[in-house]
PDB file of C-alpha atoms in Angstrom:
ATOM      1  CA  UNK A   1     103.954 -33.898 -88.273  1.00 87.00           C
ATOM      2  CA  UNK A   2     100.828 -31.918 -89.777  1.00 90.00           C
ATOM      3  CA  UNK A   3      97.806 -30.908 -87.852  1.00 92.00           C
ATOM      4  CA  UNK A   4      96.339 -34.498 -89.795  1.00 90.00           C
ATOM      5  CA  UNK A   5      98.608 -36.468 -88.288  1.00 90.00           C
ATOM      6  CA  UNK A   6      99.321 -35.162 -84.879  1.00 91.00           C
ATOM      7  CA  UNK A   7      95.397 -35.492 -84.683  1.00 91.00           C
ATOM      8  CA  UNK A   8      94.928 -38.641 -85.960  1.00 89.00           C
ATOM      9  CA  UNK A   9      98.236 -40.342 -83.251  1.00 86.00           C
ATOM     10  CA  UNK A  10      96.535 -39.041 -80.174  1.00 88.00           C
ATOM     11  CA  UNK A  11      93.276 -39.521 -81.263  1.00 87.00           C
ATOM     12  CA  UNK A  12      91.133 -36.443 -81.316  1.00 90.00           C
ATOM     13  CA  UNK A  13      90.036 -34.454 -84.207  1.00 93.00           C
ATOM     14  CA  UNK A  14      92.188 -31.697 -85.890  1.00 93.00           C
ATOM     15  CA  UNK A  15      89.181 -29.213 -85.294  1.00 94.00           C
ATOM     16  CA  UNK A  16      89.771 -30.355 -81.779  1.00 94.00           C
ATOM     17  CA  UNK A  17      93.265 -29.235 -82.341  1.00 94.00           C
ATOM     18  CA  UNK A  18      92.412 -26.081 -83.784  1.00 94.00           C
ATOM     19  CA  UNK A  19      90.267 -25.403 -80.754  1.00 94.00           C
ATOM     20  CA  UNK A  20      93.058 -25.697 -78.404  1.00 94.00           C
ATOM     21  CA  UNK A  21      95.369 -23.263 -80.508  1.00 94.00           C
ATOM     22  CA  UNK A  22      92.777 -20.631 -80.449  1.00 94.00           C
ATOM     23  CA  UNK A  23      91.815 -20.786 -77.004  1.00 93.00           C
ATOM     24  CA  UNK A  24      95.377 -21.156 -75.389  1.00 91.00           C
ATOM     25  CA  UNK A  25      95.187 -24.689 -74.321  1.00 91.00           C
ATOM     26  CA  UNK A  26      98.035 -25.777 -77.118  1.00 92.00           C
ATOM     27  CA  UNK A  27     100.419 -23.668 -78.087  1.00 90.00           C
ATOM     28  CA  UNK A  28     100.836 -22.637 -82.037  1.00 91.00           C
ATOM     29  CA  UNK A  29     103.980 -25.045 -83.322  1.00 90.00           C
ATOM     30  CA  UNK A  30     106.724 -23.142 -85.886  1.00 88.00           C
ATOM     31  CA  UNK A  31     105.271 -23.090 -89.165  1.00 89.00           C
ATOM     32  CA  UNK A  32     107.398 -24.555 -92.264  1.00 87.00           C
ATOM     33  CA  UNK A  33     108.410 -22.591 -95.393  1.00 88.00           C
ATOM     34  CA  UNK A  34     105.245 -23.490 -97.141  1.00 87.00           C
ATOM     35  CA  UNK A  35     102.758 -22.392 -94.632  1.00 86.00           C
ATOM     36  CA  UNK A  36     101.848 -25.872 -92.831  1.00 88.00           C
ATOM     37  CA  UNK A  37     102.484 -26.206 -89.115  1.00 89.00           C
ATOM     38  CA  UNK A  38     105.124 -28.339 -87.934  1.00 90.00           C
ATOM     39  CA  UNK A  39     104.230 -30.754 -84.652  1.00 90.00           C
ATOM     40  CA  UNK A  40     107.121 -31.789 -82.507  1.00 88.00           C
ATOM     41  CA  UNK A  41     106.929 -35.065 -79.989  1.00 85.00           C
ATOM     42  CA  UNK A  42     106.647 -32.813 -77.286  1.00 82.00           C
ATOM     43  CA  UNK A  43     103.397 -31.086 -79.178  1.00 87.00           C
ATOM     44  CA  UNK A  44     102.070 -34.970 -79.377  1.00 88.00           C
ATOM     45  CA  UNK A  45     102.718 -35.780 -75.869  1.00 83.00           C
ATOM     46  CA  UNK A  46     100.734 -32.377 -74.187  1.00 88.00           C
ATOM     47  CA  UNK A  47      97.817 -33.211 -77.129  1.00 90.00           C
ATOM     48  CA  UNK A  48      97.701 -36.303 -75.654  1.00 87.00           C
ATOM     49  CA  UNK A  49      97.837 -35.205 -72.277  1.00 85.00           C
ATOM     50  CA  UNK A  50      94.785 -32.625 -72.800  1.00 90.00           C
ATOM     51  CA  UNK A  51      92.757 -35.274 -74.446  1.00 89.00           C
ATOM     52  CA  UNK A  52      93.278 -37.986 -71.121  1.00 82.00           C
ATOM     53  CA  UNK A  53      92.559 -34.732 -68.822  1.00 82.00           C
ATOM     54  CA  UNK A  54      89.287 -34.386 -70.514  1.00 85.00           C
ATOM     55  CA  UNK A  55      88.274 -37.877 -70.530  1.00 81.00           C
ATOM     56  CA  UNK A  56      88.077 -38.520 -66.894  1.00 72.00           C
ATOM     57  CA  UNK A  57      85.944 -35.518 -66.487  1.00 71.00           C
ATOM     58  CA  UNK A  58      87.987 -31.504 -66.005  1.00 75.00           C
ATOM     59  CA  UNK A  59      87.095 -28.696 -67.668  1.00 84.00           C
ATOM     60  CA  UNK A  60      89.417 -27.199 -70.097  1.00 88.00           C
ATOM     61  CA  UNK A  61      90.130 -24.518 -67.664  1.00 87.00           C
ATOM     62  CA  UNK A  62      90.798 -27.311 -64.872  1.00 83.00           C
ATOM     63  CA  UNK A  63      93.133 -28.771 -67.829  1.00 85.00           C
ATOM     64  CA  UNK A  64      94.922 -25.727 -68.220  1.00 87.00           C
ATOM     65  CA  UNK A  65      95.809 -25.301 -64.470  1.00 82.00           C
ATOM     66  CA  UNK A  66      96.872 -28.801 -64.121  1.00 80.00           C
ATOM     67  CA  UNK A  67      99.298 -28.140 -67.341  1.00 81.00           C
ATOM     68  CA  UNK A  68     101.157 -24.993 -65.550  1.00 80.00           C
ATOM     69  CA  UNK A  69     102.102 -27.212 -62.840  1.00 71.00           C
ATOM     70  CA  UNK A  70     103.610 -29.561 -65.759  1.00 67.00           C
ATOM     71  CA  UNK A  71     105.308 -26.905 -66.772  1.00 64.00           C
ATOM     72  CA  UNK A  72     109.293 -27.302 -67.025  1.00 60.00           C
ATOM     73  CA  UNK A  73     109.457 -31.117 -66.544  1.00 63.00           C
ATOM     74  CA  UNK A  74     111.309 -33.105 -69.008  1.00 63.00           C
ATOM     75  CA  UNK A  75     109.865 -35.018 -71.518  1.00 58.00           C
ATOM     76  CA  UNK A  76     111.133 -38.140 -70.217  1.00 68.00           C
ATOM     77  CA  UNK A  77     109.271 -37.858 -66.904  1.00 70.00           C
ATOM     78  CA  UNK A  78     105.837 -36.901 -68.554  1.00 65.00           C
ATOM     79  CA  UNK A  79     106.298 -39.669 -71.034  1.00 67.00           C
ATOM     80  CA  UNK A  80     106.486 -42.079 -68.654  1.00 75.00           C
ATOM     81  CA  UNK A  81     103.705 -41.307 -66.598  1.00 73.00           C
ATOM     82  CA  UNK A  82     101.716 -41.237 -69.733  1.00 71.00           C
ATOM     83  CA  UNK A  83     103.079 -44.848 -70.081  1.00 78.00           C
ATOM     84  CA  UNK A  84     102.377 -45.717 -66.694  1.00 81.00           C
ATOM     85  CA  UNK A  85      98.242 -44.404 -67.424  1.00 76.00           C
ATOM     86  CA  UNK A  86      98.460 -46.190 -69.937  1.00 76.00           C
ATOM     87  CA  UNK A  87      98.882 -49.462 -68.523  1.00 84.00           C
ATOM     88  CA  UNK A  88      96.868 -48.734 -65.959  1.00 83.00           C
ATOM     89  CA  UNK A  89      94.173 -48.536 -68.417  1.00 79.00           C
ATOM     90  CA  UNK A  90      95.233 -51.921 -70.244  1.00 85.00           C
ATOM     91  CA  UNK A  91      94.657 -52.961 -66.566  1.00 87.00           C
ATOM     92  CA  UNK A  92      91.190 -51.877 -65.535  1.00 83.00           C
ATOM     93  CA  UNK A  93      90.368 -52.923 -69.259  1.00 85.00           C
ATOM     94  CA  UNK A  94      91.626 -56.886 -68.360  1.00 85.00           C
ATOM     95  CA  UNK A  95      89.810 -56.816 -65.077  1.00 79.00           C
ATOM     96  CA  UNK A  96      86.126 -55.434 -66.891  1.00 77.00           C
ATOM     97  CA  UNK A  97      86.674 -57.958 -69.795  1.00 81.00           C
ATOM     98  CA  UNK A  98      87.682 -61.172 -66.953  1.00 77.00           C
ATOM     99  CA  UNK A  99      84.319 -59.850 -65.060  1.00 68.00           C
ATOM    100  CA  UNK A 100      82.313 -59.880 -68.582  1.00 69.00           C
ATOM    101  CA  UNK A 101      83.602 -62.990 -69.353  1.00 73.00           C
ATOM    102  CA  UNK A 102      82.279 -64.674 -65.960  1.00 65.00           C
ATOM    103  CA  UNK A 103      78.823 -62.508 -66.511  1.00 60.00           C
ATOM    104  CA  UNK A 104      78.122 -64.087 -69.928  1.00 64.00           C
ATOM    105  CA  UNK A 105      79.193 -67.812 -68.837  1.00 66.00           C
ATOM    106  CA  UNK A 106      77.096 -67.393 -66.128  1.00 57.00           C
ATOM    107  CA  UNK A 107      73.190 -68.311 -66.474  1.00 56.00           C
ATOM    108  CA  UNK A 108      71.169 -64.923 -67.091  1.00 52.00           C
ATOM    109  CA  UNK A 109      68.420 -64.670 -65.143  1.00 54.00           C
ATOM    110  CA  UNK A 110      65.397 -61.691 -64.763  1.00 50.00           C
ATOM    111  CA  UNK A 111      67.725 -59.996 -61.736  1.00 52.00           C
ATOM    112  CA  UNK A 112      70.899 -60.134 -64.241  1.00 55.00           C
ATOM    113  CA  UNK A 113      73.513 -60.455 -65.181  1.00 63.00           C
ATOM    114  CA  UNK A 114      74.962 -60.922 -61.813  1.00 71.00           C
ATOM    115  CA  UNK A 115      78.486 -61.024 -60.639  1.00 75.00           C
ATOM    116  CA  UNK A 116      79.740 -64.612 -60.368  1.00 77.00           C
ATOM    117  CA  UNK A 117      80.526 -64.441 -56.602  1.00 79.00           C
ATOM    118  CA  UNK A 118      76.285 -62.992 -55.885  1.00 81.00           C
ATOM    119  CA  UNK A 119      75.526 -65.544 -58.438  1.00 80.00           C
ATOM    120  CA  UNK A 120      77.138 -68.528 -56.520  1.00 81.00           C
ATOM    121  CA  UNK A 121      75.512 -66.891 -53.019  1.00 83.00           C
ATOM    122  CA  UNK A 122      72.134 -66.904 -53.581  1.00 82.00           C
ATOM    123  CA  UNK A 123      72.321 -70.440 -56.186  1.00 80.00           C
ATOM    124  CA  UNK A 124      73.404 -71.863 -52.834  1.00 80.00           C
ATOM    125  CA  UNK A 125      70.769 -70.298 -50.376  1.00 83.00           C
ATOM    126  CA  UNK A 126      67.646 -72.712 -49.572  1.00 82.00           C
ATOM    127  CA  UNK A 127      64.155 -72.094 -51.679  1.00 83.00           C
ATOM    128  CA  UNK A 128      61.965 -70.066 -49.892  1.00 87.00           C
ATOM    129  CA  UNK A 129      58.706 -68.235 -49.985  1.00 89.00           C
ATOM    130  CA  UNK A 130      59.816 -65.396 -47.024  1.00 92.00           C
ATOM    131  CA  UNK A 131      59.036 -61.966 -48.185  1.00 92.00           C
ATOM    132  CA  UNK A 132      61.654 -60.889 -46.296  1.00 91.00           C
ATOM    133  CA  UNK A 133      64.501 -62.843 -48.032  1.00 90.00           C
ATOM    134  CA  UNK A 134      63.052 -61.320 -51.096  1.00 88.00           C
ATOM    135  CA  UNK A 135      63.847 -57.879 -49.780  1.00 88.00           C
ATOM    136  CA  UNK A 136      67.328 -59.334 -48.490  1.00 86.00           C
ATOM    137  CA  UNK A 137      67.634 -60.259 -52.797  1.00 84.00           C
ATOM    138  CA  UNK A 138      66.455 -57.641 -53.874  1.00 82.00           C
ATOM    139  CA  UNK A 139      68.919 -55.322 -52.051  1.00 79.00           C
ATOM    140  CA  UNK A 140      72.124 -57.904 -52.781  1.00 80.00           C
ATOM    141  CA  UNK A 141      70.979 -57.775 -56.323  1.00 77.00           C
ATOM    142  CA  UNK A 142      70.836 -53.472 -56.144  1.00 71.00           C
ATOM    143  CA  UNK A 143      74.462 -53.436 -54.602  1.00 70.00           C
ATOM    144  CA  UNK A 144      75.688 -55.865 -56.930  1.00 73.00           C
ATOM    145  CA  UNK A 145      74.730 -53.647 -60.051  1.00 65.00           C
ATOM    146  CA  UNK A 146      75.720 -50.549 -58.506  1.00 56.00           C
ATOM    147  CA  UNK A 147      79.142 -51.546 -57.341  1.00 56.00           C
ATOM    148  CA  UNK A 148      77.975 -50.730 -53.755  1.00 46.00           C
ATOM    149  CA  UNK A 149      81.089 -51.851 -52.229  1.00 45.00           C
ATOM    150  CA  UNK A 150      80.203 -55.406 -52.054  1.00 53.00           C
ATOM    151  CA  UNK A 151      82.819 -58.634 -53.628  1.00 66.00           C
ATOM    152  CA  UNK A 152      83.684 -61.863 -53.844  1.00 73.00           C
ATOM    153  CA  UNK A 153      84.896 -61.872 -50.813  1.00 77.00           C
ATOM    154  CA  UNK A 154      81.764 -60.378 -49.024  1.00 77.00           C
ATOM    155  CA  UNK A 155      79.891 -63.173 -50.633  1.00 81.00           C
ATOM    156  CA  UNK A 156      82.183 -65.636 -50.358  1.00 83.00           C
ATOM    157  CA  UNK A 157      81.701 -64.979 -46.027  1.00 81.00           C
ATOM    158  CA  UNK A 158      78.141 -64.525 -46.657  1.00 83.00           C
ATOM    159  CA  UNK A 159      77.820 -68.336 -48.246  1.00 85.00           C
ATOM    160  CA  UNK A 160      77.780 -70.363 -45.074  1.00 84.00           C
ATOM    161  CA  UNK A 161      74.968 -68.060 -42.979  1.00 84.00           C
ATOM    162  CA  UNK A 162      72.560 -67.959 -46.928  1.00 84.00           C
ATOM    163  CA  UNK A 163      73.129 -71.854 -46.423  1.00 83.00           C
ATOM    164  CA  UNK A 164      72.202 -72.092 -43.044  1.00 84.00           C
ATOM    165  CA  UNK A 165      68.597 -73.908 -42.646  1.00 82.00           C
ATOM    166  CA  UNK A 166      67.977 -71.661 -39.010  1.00 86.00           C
ATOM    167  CA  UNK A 167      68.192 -68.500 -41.101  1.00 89.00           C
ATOM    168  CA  UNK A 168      64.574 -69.119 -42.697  1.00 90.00           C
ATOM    169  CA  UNK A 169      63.343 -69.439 -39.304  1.00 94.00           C
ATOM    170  CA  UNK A 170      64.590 -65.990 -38.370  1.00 93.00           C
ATOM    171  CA  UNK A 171      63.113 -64.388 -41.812  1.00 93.00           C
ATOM    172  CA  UNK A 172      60.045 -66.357 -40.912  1.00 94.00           C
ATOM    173  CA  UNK A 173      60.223 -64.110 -37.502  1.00 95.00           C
ATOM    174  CA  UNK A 174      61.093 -61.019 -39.122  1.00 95.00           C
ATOM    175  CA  UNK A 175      58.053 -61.536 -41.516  1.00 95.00           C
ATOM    176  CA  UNK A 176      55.904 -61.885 -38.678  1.00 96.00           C
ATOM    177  CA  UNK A 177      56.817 -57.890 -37.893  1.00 96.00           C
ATOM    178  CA  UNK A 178      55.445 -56.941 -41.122  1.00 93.00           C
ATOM    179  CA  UNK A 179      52.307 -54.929 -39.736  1.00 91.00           C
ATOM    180  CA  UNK A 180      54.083 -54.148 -36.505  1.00 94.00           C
ATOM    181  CA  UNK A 181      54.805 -51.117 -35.211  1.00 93.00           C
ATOM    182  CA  UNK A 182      58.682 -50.028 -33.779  1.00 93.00           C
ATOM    183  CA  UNK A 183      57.505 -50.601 -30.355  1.00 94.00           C
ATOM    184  CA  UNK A 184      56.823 -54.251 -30.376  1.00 96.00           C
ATOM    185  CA  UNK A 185      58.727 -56.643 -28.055  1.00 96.00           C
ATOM    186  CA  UNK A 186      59.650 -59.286 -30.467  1.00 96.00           C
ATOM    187  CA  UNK A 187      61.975 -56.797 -32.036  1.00 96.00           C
ATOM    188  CA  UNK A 188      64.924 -56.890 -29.730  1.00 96.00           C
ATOM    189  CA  UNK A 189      65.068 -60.479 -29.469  1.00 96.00           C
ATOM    190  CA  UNK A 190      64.612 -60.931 -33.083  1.00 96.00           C
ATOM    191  CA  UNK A 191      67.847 -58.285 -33.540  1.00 95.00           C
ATOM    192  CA  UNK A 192      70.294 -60.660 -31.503  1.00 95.00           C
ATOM    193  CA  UNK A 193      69.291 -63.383 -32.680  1.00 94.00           C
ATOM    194  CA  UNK A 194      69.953 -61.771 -36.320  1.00 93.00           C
ATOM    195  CA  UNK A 195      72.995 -60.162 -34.962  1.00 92.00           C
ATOM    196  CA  UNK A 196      74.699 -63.439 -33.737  1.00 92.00           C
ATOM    197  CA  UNK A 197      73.922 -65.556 -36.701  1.00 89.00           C
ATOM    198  CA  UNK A 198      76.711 -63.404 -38.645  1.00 87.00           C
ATOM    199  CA  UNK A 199      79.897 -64.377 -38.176  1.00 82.00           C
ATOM    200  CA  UNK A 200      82.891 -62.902 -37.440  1.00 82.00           C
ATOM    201  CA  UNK A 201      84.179 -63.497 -40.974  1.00 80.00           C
ATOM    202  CA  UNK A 202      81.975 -61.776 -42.292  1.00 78.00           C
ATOM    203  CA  UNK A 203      82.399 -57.982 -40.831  1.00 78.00           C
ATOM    204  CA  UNK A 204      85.951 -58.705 -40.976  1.00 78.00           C
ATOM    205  CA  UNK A 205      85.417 -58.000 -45.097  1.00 72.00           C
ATOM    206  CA  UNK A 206      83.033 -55.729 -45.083  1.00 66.00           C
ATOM    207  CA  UNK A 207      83.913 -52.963 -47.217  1.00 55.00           C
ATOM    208  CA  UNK A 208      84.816 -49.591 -44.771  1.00 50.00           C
ATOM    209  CA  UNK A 209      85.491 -51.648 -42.084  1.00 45.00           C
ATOM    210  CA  UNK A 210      81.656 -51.393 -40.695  1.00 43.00           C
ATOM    211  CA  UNK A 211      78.280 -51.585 -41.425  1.00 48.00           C
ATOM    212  CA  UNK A 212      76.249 -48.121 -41.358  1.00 49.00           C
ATOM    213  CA  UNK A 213      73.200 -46.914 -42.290  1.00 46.00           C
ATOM    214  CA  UNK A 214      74.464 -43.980 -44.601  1.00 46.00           C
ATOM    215  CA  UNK A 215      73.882 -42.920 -48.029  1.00 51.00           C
ATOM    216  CA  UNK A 216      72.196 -45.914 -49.974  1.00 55.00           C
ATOM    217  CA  UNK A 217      72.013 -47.990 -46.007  1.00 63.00           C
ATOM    218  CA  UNK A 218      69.858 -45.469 -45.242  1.00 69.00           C
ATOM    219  CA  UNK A 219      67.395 -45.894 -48.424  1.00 71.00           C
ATOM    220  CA  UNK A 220      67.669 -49.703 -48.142  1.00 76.00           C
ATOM    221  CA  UNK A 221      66.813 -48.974 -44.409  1.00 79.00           C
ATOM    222  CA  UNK A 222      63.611 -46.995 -45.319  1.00 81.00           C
ATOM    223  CA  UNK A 223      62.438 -49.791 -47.609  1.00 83.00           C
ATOM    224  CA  UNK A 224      61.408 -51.777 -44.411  1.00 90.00           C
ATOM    225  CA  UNK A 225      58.381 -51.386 -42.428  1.00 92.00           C
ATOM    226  CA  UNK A 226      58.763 -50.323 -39.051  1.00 94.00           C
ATOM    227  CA  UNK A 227      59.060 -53.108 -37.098  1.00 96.00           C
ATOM    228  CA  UNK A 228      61.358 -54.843 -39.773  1.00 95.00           C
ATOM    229  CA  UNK A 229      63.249 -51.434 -40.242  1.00 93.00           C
ATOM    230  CA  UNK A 230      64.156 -51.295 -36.325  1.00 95.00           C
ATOM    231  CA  UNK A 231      64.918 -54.763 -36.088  1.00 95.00           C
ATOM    232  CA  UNK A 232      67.721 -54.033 -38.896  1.00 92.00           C
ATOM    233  CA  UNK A 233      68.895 -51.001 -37.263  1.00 91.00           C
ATOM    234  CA  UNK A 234      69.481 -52.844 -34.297  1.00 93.00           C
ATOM    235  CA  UNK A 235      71.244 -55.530 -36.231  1.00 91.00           C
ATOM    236  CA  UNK A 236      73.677 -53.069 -37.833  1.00 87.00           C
ATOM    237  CA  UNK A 237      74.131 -50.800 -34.313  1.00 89.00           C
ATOM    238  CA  UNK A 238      75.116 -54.373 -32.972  1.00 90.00           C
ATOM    239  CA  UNK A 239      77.343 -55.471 -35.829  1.00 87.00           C
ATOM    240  CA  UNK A 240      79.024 -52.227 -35.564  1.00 84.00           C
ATOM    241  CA  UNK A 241      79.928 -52.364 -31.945  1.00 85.00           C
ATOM    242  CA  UNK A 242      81.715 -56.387 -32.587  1.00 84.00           C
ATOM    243  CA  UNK A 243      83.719 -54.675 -35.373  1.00 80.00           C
ATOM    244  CA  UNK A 244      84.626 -51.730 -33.192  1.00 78.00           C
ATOM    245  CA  UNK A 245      85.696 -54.269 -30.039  1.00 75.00           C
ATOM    246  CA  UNK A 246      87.648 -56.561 -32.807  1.00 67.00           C
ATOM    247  CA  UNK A 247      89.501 -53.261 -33.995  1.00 63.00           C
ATOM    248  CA  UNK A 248      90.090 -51.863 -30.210  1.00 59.00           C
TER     249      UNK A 248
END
C-alpha cells in the first residue's frame, strides 16, 4: 500500500501519517525501487491503533508508551482486540441510536428531550402547583440530561411513590419550610415521614448502592433553602442507614 491508501483504510490523513514518521510514533516502511513507501498489514493495524488511542483522549506521548508494551505480540492477538473494539463500538453505537429512537417518538416538551423511562415518571405523577415538586423536576430533569447515574430502572421504582396522592401532602409540608430556618421543629417529622414513603425498591436500584450528598448531591442540596435543605439531608442520612442495614 502507498501512504494514500494506508491513510485513506484507517481513516486519518496521510499528513497525519507523515506526522507520525517524523516524530517516532510510526515507523518509516521499506521503500520500493521507485522511491514510494511500501505499507505492510502490520503498518495498517498500529496506524489504526494510534488513531483509536487518540480518539478516546491520550496524548501522543501516552500513545507511544502504551505501544512499547504492544511491543512483540503477534499480529493475530492485536487484530483481534482491534476486532473486539470494534464491536464494542457497533455496540454503544446500537444502544445511542435505540435511546434516540425512543427520544424522538417521544413528545418533546420545553424540559426535553427526555429519556423514555423520566418521560413515563413524571407523565404519570399527579398535576400540581407545589414549588417543591418543581424543584424535585427540575433536578430529575438535570440528572436525566447529564447521565447522573439515574435509569429505567430508578424510574421505573420511582413510578408508584410520583403516583401516590399522600406525596403532595408531604411537598405541601415541605413548602411550608420555605422561609424557615434549619432549626424549626417541623423538620424532623417532615424527614420520616419523607424517608418512609420510599420504598425499599427503590434504594435497592439506586445507582452506587446509596444515596449521598457528594459531587452534584451536594449542589442539588444547596439549591434548597434551609429548612427544605435539612429536611433532605435528613431524608438521605436516613435512606442511607436502610440501605446499609439491608446490605449488613
Amino acid at each position: 500500500m502507498r501512504i494514500g491508501e494506508i491513510a485513506a483504510l484507517v481513516g486519518v490523513t496521510s499528513r497525519a501519517v507523515r506526522h507520525y514518521h517524523h516524530i517516532g510514533l510510526l515507523p518509516e516502511p521499506a521503500r520500493r525501487a521507485n522511491g514510494y513507501r511500501a505499507y505492510t498489514v502490520r503498518d495498517a493495524v498500529l496506524l489504526a491503533r494510534i488513531r483509536r488511542l487518540t480518539e478516546i483522549g491520550l496524548s501522543l506521548d501516552e500513545v507511544r508508551d502504551v505501544l512499547a508494551d504492544d511491543a512483540g505480540r503477534e499480529l493475530v492477538e492485536v487484530l483481534g482486540e482491534l476486532d473486539a473494539d470494534l464491536a464494542r463500538q457497533e455496540r454503544e453505537i446500537r444502544e445511542r441510536r435505540r435511546v434516540l429512537a425512543a427520544l424522538l417518538e417521544a413528545p418533546l416538551t420545553s424540559e426535553g428531550p427526555l429519556s423514555p423511562g423520566l418521560t413515563a415518571l413524571l407523565e404519570g405523577a399527579p398535576a400540581t402547583g407545589s414549588p417543591a415538586a418543581a424543584k424535585d423536576r427540575e433536578h430529575l430533569v438535570l440528572l436525566d440530561a447529564a447521565g447522573g447515574g439515574a435509569g429505567a430502572e430508578v424510574y421505573a421504582a420511582l413510578r408508584p411513590l410520583a403516583e401516590d396522592p399522600g406525596v403532595l401532602e408531604l411537598y405541601g409540608r415541605l413548602d411550608e419550610l420555605a422561609g424557615a430556618g434549619a432549626d424549626d421543629p417541623r423538620i424532623a417529622p417532615l424527614a420520616a415521614d419523607l424517608a418512609d414513603a420510599v420504598p425499599d425498591d427503590v434504594l435497592a436500584v439506586i445507582p452506587q448502592g446509596e444515596p449521598a450528598a457528594t459531587g452534584v448531591g451536594r449542589a442539588l442540596l444547596d439549591d434548597y433553602p434551609p429548612a427544605q435543605r435539612e429536611v433532605v439531608r435528613q431524608v438521605m442520612e436516613t435512606l442511607a442507614e436502610r440501605v446499609r442495614g439491608r446490605t449488613s
